[in-house]
CSV table of C-alpha atoms and ligand atoms in Angstrom, one decimal:
chain,number,residue,atom,x,y,z
A,422,MET,CA,14.8,-25.2,19.6
A,423,ILE,CA,15.4,-22.9,22.6
A,424,VAL,CA,16.2,-19.2,22.2
A,425,LEU,CA,17.1,-16.5,24.6
A,426,GLY,CA,15.6,-13.1,23.7
A,427,ILE,CA,16.5,-9.6,24.8
A,428,GLU,CA,14.3,-6.5,24.5
A,429,THR,CA,15.6,-3.0,25.2
A,430,THR,CA,14.1,-0.8,22.5
A,431,CYS,CA,12.0,1.4,24.7
A,432,ASP,CA,11.4,1.6,28.5
A,433,GLU,CA,11.2,-2.1,29.4
A,434,THR,CA,14.4,-4.1,30.1
A,435,ALA,CA,13.3,-7.6,29.3
A,436,ALA,CA,14.7,-11.1,28.7
A,437,ALA,CA,13.1,-14.4,28.1
A,438,VAL,CA,13.7,-18.0,27.1
A,439,VAL,CA,11.3,-19.6,24.7
A,440,GLU,CA,11.1,-23.0,23.2
A,441,ARG,CA,9.8,-23.7,19.6
A,442,TYR,CA,8.8,-27.2,18.8
A,443,GLN,CA,9.2,-28.7,15.4
A,444,ASP,CA,5.5,-28.6,14.7
A,445,GLY,CA,5.7,-24.8,15.1
A,446,ARG,CA,4.1,-24.5,18.5
A,447,GLY,CA,5.8,-22.5,21.3
A,448,ARG,CA,6.3,-22.5,25.0
A,449,ILE,CA,7.6,-19.7,27.3
A,450,LEU,CA,10.2,-21.1,29.7
A,451,SER,CA,10.8,-17.7,31.4
A,452,ASN,CA,9.7,-14.1,30.7
A,453,ILE,CA,11.3,-11.4,32.9
A,454,VAL,CA,10.2,-7.7,32.3
A,455,LEU,CA,11.6,-4.8,34.3
A,456,SER,CA,9.5,-1.7,33.6
A,457,GLN,CA,11.3,1.7,33.9
A,458,VAL,CA,7.9,3.5,34.3
A,459,ASN,CA,8.9,5.0,37.7
A,460,GLU,CA,12.1,6.5,36.2
A,461,HIS,CA,10.2,8.2,33.4
A,462,ALA,CA,6.9,9.1,35.2
A,463,ALA,CA,8.0,12.5,36.4
A,464,PHE,CA,8.7,13.5,32.7
A,465,GLY,CA,5.4,12.2,31.3
A,466,GLY,CA,7.2,10.2,28.7
A,467,VAL,CA,10.3,8.1,28.0
A,468,VAL,CA,13.5,10.0,28.3
A,469,PRO,CA,16.0,8.2,25.9
A,470,GLU,CA,19.2,8.9,28.0
A,471,ILE,CA,17.5,7.7,31.2
A,472,ALA,CA,16.2,4.6,29.4
A,473,ALA,CA,19.6,3.7,28.0
A,474,ARG,CA,21.4,4.0,31.3
A,475,ALA,CA,18.7,2.0,33.1
A,476,HIS,CA,19.0,-0.8,30.5
A,477,VAL,CA,22.8,-0.9,31.1
A,478,GLU,CA,22.3,-1.2,34.9
A,479,ALA,CA,19.6,-3.8,34.7
A,480,LEU,CA,20.1,-6.0,31.7
A,481,ASP,CA,22.8,-8.5,32.9
A,482,HIS,CA,20.7,-9.3,36.0
A,483,ILE,CA,17.5,-9.7,34.0
A,484,VAL,CA,19.2,-12.0,31.5
A,485,GLU,CA,20.6,-14.1,34.4
A,486,GLN,CA,17.2,-14.2,36.0
A,487,ALA,CA,15.6,-15.4,32.7
A,488,MET,CA,18.1,-18.2,32.4
A,489,VAL,CA,17.7,-19.3,36.0
A,490,GLU,CA,13.9,-19.3,35.8
A,491,ALA,CA,14.0,-21.3,32.6
A,492,LYS,CA,16.3,-23.8,34.3
A,493,ARG,CA,18.8,-23.6,31.4
A,494,ASN,CA,22.4,-22.9,31.0
A,495,TYR,CA,23.9,-21.8,27.7
A,496,ASP,CA,24.6,-25.3,26.6
A,497,GLY,CA,20.9,-25.8,26.3
A,498,ILE,CA,20.3,-22.6,24.2
A,499,ASP,CA,20.3,-22.7,20.4
A,500,GLY,CA,20.4,-19.0,19.7
A,501,ILE,CA,20.6,-15.5,21.1
A,502,ALA,CA,18.1,-13.0,19.9
A,503,ALA,CA,17.9,-9.3,20.5
A,504,ALA,CA,15.7,-6.5,19.2
A,505,ALA,CA,18.0,-4.6,16.9
A,506,GLY,CA,15.4,-1.9,16.2
A,507,PRO,CA,13.4,0.1,15.5
A,508,GLY,CA,13.5,2.0,18.8
A,509,LEU,CA,15.5,4.4,21.0
A,510,ILE,CA,19.0,3.9,19.7
A,511,GLY,CA,20.8,4.0,23.1
A,512,GLY,CA,18.7,1.2,24.4
A,513,VAL,CA,18.9,-0.9,21.2
A,514,ILE,CA,22.7,-0.7,21.4
A,515,VAL,CA,22.7,-2.0,25.0
A,516,GLY,CA,20.5,-5.0,24.2
A,517,LEU,CA,22.1,-5.9,20.8
A,518,THR,CA,25.7,-5.5,22.2
A,519,THR,CA,24.8,-7.8,25.1
A,520,ALA,CA,23.4,-10.4,22.8
A,521,LYS,CA,26.5,-10.2,20.6
A,522,ALA,CA,28.8,-10.7,23.5
A,523,ILE,CA,26.8,-13.8,24.7
A,524,ALA,CA,26.6,-15.2,21.2
A,525,LEU,CA,30.4,-14.7,20.6
A,526,VAL,CA,31.5,-16.2,23.9
A,527,LYS,CA,29.0,-19.1,23.9
A,528,GLU,CA,29.4,-19.7,20.2
A,529,LYS,CA,25.7,-19.4,19.4
A,530,PRO,CA,23.9,-18.0,16.4
A,531,LEU,CA,22.8,-14.3,16.8
A,532,ILE,CA,19.4,-13.3,15.6
A,533,ALA,CA,18.9,-9.5,15.2
A,534,VAL,CA,15.1,-9.2,15.5
A,535,ASN,CA,12.9,-6.4,14.3
A,536,HIS,CA,10.8,-5.3,17.2
A,537,LEU,CA,7.7,-5.0,15.1
A,538,GLU,CA,8.2,-8.4,13.6
A,539,ALA,CA,8.3,-9.7,17.2
A,540,HIS,CA,4.9,-8.1,17.9
A,541,ALA,CA,3.7,-9.5,14.5
A,542,LEU,CA,4.6,-13.1,15.3
A,543,THR,CA,3.5,-13.2,18.9
A,544,ALA,CA,0.1,-14.7,17.9
A,545,ARG,CA,2.0,-17.8,16.6
A,546,LEU,CA,3.7,-18.2,20.0
A,547,THR,CA,0.4,-18.0,21.9
A,548,ASP,CA,-2.0,-19.6,19.4
A,549,ALA,CA,0.0,-21.2,16.6
A,550,THR,CA,-1.8,-18.9,14.2
A,551,PRO,CA,-1.3,-20.0,10.5
A,552,PHE,CA,-0.4,-17.5,7.7
A,553,PRO,CA,-1.7,-15.3,6.2
A,554,TYR,CA,-3.3,-13.1,8.9
A,555,CYS,CA,-4.2,-9.5,9.2
A,556,LEU,CA,-2.3,-7.8,12.0
A,557,PHE,CA,-3.4,-4.6,13.8
A,558,LEU,CA,-0.3,-3.3,15.5
A,559,ALA,CA,-1.0,-0.4,17.9
A,560,SER,CA,1.6,0.7,20.3
A,561,GLY,CA,3.2,3.9,21.6
A,562,GLY,CA,5.3,4.3,18.5
A,563,HIS,CA,3.3,2.4,15.8
A,564,THR,CA,-0.1,2.1,14.3
A,565,GLN,CA,-0.1,-0.3,11.4
A,566,VAL,CA,-2.4,-2.7,9.5
A,567,LEU,CA,-0.4,-5.4,7.9
A,568,ALA,CA,-0.8,-8.6,5.9
A,569,VAL,CA,1.4,-11.1,7.6
A,570,ARG,CA,2.1,-13.7,4.9
A,571,GLY,CA,5.1,-15.6,6.4
A,572,VAL,CA,8.1,-15.0,8.5
A,573,GLY,CA,9.8,-12.0,7.0
A,574,ASP,CA,6.9,-11.4,4.6
A,575,TYR,CA,4.9,-8.4,5.6
A,576,VAL,CA,2.8,-6.1,3.5
A,577,LEU,CA,1.8,-2.7,4.9
A,578,LEU,CA,-1.9,-2.0,4.3
A,579,GLY,CA,-2.2,1.1,6.4
A,580,THR,CA,-0.4,3.3,8.9
A,581,THR,CA,-0.7,6.5,10.8
A,582,LEU,CA,0.1,9.7,9.0
A,583,ASP,CA,1.0,11.4,12.3
A,584,ASP,CA,0.6,10.2,15.9
A,585,ALA,CA,0.4,6.5,17.0
A,586,ILE,CA,-2.7,5.4,18.9
A,587,GLY,CA,-0.7,4.7,22.1
A,588,GLU,CA,0.9,8.1,21.7
A,589,ALA,CA,-2.6,9.7,21.4
A,590,PHE,CA,-3.6,7.9,24.6
A,591,ASP,CA,-0.4,9.1,26.3
A,592,LYS,CA,-0.8,12.7,25.2
A,593,THR,CA,-4.4,12.7,26.3
A,594,ALA,CA,-3.4,11.4,29.7
A,595,LYS,CA,-0.7,14.1,30.0
A,596,LEU,CA,-3.1,16.9,29.0
A,597,LEU,CA,-5.6,15.7,31.6
A,598,GLY,CA,-3.0,15.4,34.3
A,599,LEU,CA,-3.2,11.6,34.5
A,600,GLY,CA,-0.1,9.5,35.0
A,601,TYR,CA,2.2,7.8,32.6
A,602,PRO,CA,1.8,5.5,30.6
A,603,GLY,CA,-1.5,7.0,29.6
A,604,GLY,CA,-3.4,4.2,28.0
A,605,PRO,CA,-4.4,2.3,31.1
A,606,GLN,CA,-5.2,5.5,33.0
A,607,VAL,CA,-7.4,6.8,30.2
A,608,GLU,CA,-9.1,3.5,30.0
A,609,ARG,CA,-9.8,3.4,33.7
A,610,GLU,CA,-11.2,7.0,33.7
A,611,ALA,CA,-13.3,6.2,30.6
A,612,THR,CA,-15.3,3.6,32.5
A,613,LYS,CA,-16.6,6.4,34.8
A,614,GLY,CA,-17.4,8.8,32.0
A,615,ASP,CA,-20.0,9.7,29.4
A,616,PRO,CA,-18.7,8.9,25.9
A,617,GLY,CA,-21.4,11.1,24.3
A,618,ARG,CA,-20.6,14.3,26.1
A,619,PHE,CA,-18.0,15.7,23.8
A,620,GLN,CA,-18.3,15.7,20.0
A,621,LEU,CA,-14.8,14.7,18.8
A,622,PRO,CA,-13.8,14.1,15.2
A,623,ARG,CA,-13.3,10.7,13.6
A,624,PRO,CA,-10.4,11.5,11.2
A,625,MET,CA,-10.1,9.6,7.9
A,626,SER,CA,-13.5,7.9,8.3
A,627,GLY,CA,-14.9,6.5,5.1
A,628,ARG,CA,-11.7,6.6,3.1
A,629,PRO,CA,-10.9,3.5,1.0
A,630,ASP,CA,-7.3,3.3,2.2
A,631,ALA,CA,-6.5,2.0,5.7
A,632,ASN,CA,-4.5,4.9,7.0
A,633,PHE,CA,-5.0,6.7,10.3
A,634,SER,CA,-4.6,10.3,11.4
A,635,LEU,CA,-4.9,11.2,15.1
A,636,SER,CA,-3.3,14.6,15.6
A,637,GLY,CA,-6.6,16.4,14.8
A,638,LEU,CA,-8.4,14.3,17.4
A,639,LYS,CA,-5.8,15.2,20.0
A,640,THR,CA,-6.2,18.9,19.2
A,641,ALA,CA,-10.0,18.7,19.3
A,642,LEU,CA,-9.8,17.2,22.8
A,643,ARG,CA,-7.4,19.9,24.0
A,644,ILE,CA,-9.8,22.6,22.8
A,645,GLU,CA,-12.8,20.9,24.5
A,646,ALA,CA,-10.7,20.6,27.7
A,647,GLU,CA,-9.7,24.3,27.6
A,648,LYS,CA,-13.3,25.5,27.1
A,649,ILE,CA,-14.4,24.0,30.4
A,650,ALA,CA,-11.2,24.4,32.5
A,651,PRO,CA,-10.7,24.0,35.4
A,652,LEU,CA,-11.7,20.4,35.0
A,653,THR,CA,-13.6,18.4,37.6
A,654,ASP,CA,-13.1,14.7,38.1
A,655,GLN,CA,-16.2,14.1,36.1
A,656,ASP,CA,-15.0,16.3,33.3
A,657,VAL,CA,-11.8,14.3,33.1
A,658,ALA,CA,-13.8,11.0,33.0
A,659,ASP,CA,-16.1,12.3,30.3
A,660,LEU,CA,-13.2,13.6,28.2
A,661,CYS,CA,-11.5,10.2,28.5
A,662,ALA,CA,-14.7,8.3,27.6
A,663,SER,CA,-15.4,10.6,24.6
A,664,PHE,CA,-11.8,10.2,23.5
A,665,GLN,CA,-11.7,6.5,23.8
A,666,GLN,CA,-15.1,6.3,22.0
A,667,ALA,CA,-13.7,8.3,19.1
A,668,ILE,CA,-10.6,6.1,18.9
A,669,VAL,CA,-12.7,3.0,18.9
A,670,ASN,CA,-14.9,4.3,16.1
A,671,VAL,CA,-11.8,5.3,14.1
A,672,ILE,CA,-10.3,1.8,14.6
A,673,LEU,CA,-13.6,0.2,13.5
A,674,ASP,CA,-13.7,2.3,10.3
A,675,ARG,CA,-10.0,2.1,9.4
A,676,LEU,CA,-9.6,-1.6,10.1
A,677,ARG,CA,-12.7,-2.4,8.2
A,678,ALA,CA,-11.0,-0.7,5.2
A,679,GLY,CA,-7.8,-2.7,6.0
A,680,LEU,CA,-9.6,-6.0,6.1
A,681,ARG,CA,-11.3,-5.1,2.8
A,682,LEU,CA,-7.8,-4.5,1.2
A,683,PHE,CA,-6.6,-7.8,2.7
A,684,ARG,CA,-9.4,-9.8,1.3
A,685,THR,CA,-9.1,-8.3,-2.1
A,686,ARG,CA,-5.4,-9.1,-2.3
A,687,TYR,CA,-4.9,-12.3,-0.3
A,688,GLY,CA,-8.3,-13.8,0.3
A,689,ALA,CA,-9.8,-14.5,3.7
A,690,PRO,CA,-7.4,-13.9,6.6
A,691,ALA,CA,-6.8,-16.8,9.0
A,692,ALA,CA,-7.3,-14.4,11.8
A,693,LEU,CA,-7.4,-10.8,12.9
A,694,VAL,CA,-4.4,-10.5,15.2
A,695,ALA,CA,-3.9,-7.7,17.7
A,696,ALA,CA,-0.5,-6.6,18.9
A,697,GLY,CA,1.1,-3.7,20.8
A,698,GLY,CA,0.2,-2.1,24.1
A,699,VAL,CA,-3.1,-0.6,22.9
A,700,ALA,CA,-4.4,-4.1,22.3
A,701,ALA,CA,-4.6,-4.4,26.1
A,702,ASN,CA,-7.5,-2.0,26.0
A,703,GLN,CA,-10.8,-3.8,26.5
A,704,ALA,CA,-12.9,-1.4,24.4
A,705,VAL,CA,-10.4,-1.9,21.5
A,706,ARG,CA,-10.6,-5.6,22.0
A,707,LYS,CA,-14.3,-5.5,21.8
A,708,VAL,CA,-14.3,-3.6,18.5
A,709,LEU,CA,-11.8,-6.2,17.1
A,710,HIS,CA,-14.2,-9.0,17.9
A,711,ARG,CA,-17.1,-7.1,16.2
A,712,LEU,CA,-14.9,-6.7,13.0
A,713,ALA,CA,-13.8,-10.3,13.0
A,714,PHE,CA,-17.4,-11.4,13.3
A,715,GLU,CA,-18.3,-9.1,10.3
A,716,VAL,CA,-15.7,-10.7,8.1
A,717,GLY,CA,-16.1,-14.2,9.3
A,718,THR,CA,-12.7,-14.6,11.0
A,719,VAL,CA,-11.4,-15.0,14.5
A,720,VAL,CA,-9.6,-12.5,16.8
A,721,ILE,CA,-6.3,-13.5,18.2
A,722,ALA,CA,-5.3,-11.1,21.0
A,723,PRO,CA,-2.4,-12.3,23.1
A,724,PRO,CA,-2.7,-11.8,26.8
A,725,PRO,CA,-1.9,-8.2,27.8
A,726,GLU,CA,1.6,-9.0,29.2
A,727,LEU,CA,2.5,-10.3,25.7
A,728,CYS,CA,0.9,-7.4,23.9
A,729,THR,CA,3.1,-4.9,25.6
A,730,ASP,CA,6.9,-5.0,25.2
A,731,ASN,CA,8.5,-8.2,26.5
A,732,GLY,CA,11.4,-10.6,25.9
A,733,ALA,CA,9.4,-13.6,25.0
A,734,MET,CA,8.2,-12.1,21.7
A,735,ILE,CA,11.9,-11.3,20.7
A,736,ALA,CA,13.0,-14.9,21.6
A,737,TRP,CA,10.0,-16.3,19.7
A,738,ALA,CA,10.7,-14.2,16.6
A,739,GLY,CA,14.4,-15.3,16.9
A,740,ALA,CA,13.3,-19.0,17.1
A,741,GLU,CA,11.0,-18.6,14.1
A,742,ARG,CA,13.9,-17.1,12.0
A,743,LEU,CA,16.4,-19.7,13.3
A,744,ALA,CA,14.0,-22.5,12.4
A,745,LEU,CA,14.2,-21.2,8.8
A,746,GLY,CA,18.0,-21.1,8.9
A,747,LEU,CA,18.1,-17.3,9.3
A,748,ALA,CA,20.7,-15.7,11.6
A,749,ASP,CA,22.9,-12.6,11.5
A,750,PRO,CA,26.6,-11.8,11.5
A,751,LEU,CA,28.1,-10.2,14.7
A,752,GLU,CA,28.6,-7.0,12.6
A,753,VAL,CA,24.8,-6.4,12.3
A,754,MET,CA,24.0,-2.8,13.2
A,755,PRO,CA,21.4,-1.5,15.6
A,756,ARG,CA,18.7,0.6,13.8
A,757,ALA,CA,16.6,3.4,15.1
A,758,ARG,CA,14.4,3.1,12.1
A,759,TRP,CA,13.6,-0.2,10.5
A,760,PRO,CA,10.3,-0.6,8.6
A,761,LEU,CA,8.8,-4.0,8.8
A,762,GLU,CA,8.7,-4.3,5.1
A,763,GLU,CA,12.4,-4.1,5.0
A,764,VAL,CA,12.9,-7.1,7.3
A,765,GLY,CA,13.1,-9.9,4.7
A,766,GLY,CA,13.1,-13.6,5.3
A,767,ALA,CA,13.2,-15.4,2.0
A,768,ALA,CA,16.6,-13.8,1.2
A,769,PRO,CA,18.5,-14.5,4.5
A,770,ARG,CA,20.9,-11.9,5.8
A,771,ALA,CA,23.2,-14.8,6.8
A,772,ARG,CA,22.4,-18.5,6.8
A,773,VAL,CA,23.4,-20.7,9.7
A,774,LYS,CA,24.4,-24.2,8.7
A,775,SER,CA,22.3,-26.8,10.4
A,776,TYR,CA,19.0,-26.3,12.1
B,185,KG4,O1,3.8,-2.1,22.8
B,185,KG4,P1,4.1,-1.1,23.9
B,185,KG4,O2,4.3,-1.7,25.3
B,185,KG4,O3,5.4,-0.3,23.6
B,185,KG4,C1,5.7,0.3,22.4
B,185,KG4,O4,5.3,1.5,22.3
B,185,KG4,O5,6.4,-0.4,21.6
B,185,KG4,O6,2.9,-0.1,23.9
B,185,KG4,C2,2.9,1.0,24.9
B,185,KG4,C3,1.7,1.9,24.5
B,185,KG4,C4,1.6,3.1,25.3
B,185,KG4,O7,1.4,4.2,24.5
B,185,KG4,C5,0.5,2.9,26.2
B,185,KG4,O8,-0.2,4.1,26.7
B,185,KG4,C6,-0.4,2.0,25.4
B,185,KG4,O9,0.5,1.2,24.7
B,185,KG4,N1,-1.3,1.2,26.2
B,185,KG4,C7,-2.7,1.4,26.2
B,185,KG4,C8,-3.2,0.5,27.2
B,185,KG4,N2,-2.1,-0.1,27.7
B,185,KG4,C9,-1.0,0.3,27.1
B,185,KG4,N3,-3.5,2.1,25.4
B,185,KG4,C10,-4.8,2.1,25.6
B,185,KG4,N4,-5.4,1.3,26.6
B,185,KG4,C11,-4.6,0.5,27.4
B,185,KG4,N5,-5.2,-0.3,28.3
B,186,ZN,ZN1,6.5,-2.6,21.2
C-alpha cells in the first residue's frame, strides 16, 4: 500500500510518499521537508499568518517533488493523507484542503491524520515496533507520556500542566539571545557549559503521576540570568547546560513514573519510544536509554529528521489506518485542538471498501 502524506500543522511544509507492506513493515519512497525557519526567525517563534501563507505558496511544489522523487504517479497511490490537526489552523486548512482536492480528483481515499498519532506511529515505520509501547512525545507544542496499544488506541499517562519541553527550550533560547528554533542552539551551548553552576528546580519530582510542569523552571532560569546580567558567552553556556541538566533530570523522574504506570496497567512495554523534536537532543536520548535499561526494555528513537515534523510520518499513519480500512469523508474538518485520545480506530469514522 502506497500513501502520499502532507504535513502543514506548524512551520514545516512537507510531503512524502511511503509504502507499507502487508507484514506491517514500511519504506520511505520520498520525504520532502521545506522549513520556514528563516521566515519566522526574526520573530523568535512561529507567526501563524506567515506560516499559513508560506504553506500556500510552497505546498503544490513540495507535493510534486515528493511524487517525482518517489517515481510514482497517482495511479500508483492508494490513499492521500494529510495532518488534519492539532496545529495552527491556517496551515492545517491549507494541507487538508490540498489533500481533499487530490483525493477528489484522483478518486483516492482521504485519511485525515492526527499529527500526534503520526509522531506516535513513526517507530513502526522505522523499526516495526510491536504494540503496546510507551511513548514519550516531546515537541514544541506537546509533552506527553502515552501507552500506545494499537492504531487509534492511545492512553494518556502524563502530560504537561503548562509549557511543552520544546517550548521551554525555545523560550530559554530567546531569553539568552540565541536563535530560533531554540532546542538545537541550547543543546550546542550546553556542551560548552557547566551544568552544576546554577541551582534550578526540578518541578514535580517524586510525584506518583507522570505529569510535567516547566514554567517554574523557565522563571527560575530568567531570575538567575537577570542576577548576573550582562551575560558573557560563558554565562550563556553555563545557563544552557544547567537548564538542559534540569530538563534531563525532570524527564528521568517523570518518565520513570510513567513507565511505572504503564507496567501496572499493561505489563511490560515492547519499547520506550521517543518522538517529537526534543527527541533529537542527545542528552535526552541518553536518559531514555538509562530508563529503558532500568525497566528492561529497549529505546526506539527514530532518526532526528523523522522526530521533527515531516510528511513521512503523516503518510505512514495514513497507511496504517488505511490498512485497517479506515478513511475519512471529504467533509472532514480541520481541527486546531485534537487530543490523541479522541482519535479512535476501532470505531472507524468512515470505512473504505476493499483494502
Ligand atoms: O516535533 P517538532 O518538529 O514540531 C512540533 O512542535 O510539533 O518539534 C520542534 C520542537 C522545538 O521546540 C525545538 O526547539 C525542539 O523541538 N527541538 C529540540 C532539539 N531539536 C528540536 N529541543 C531540544 N534539543 C534539540 N536538539
Ligand atoms: Zn510535531
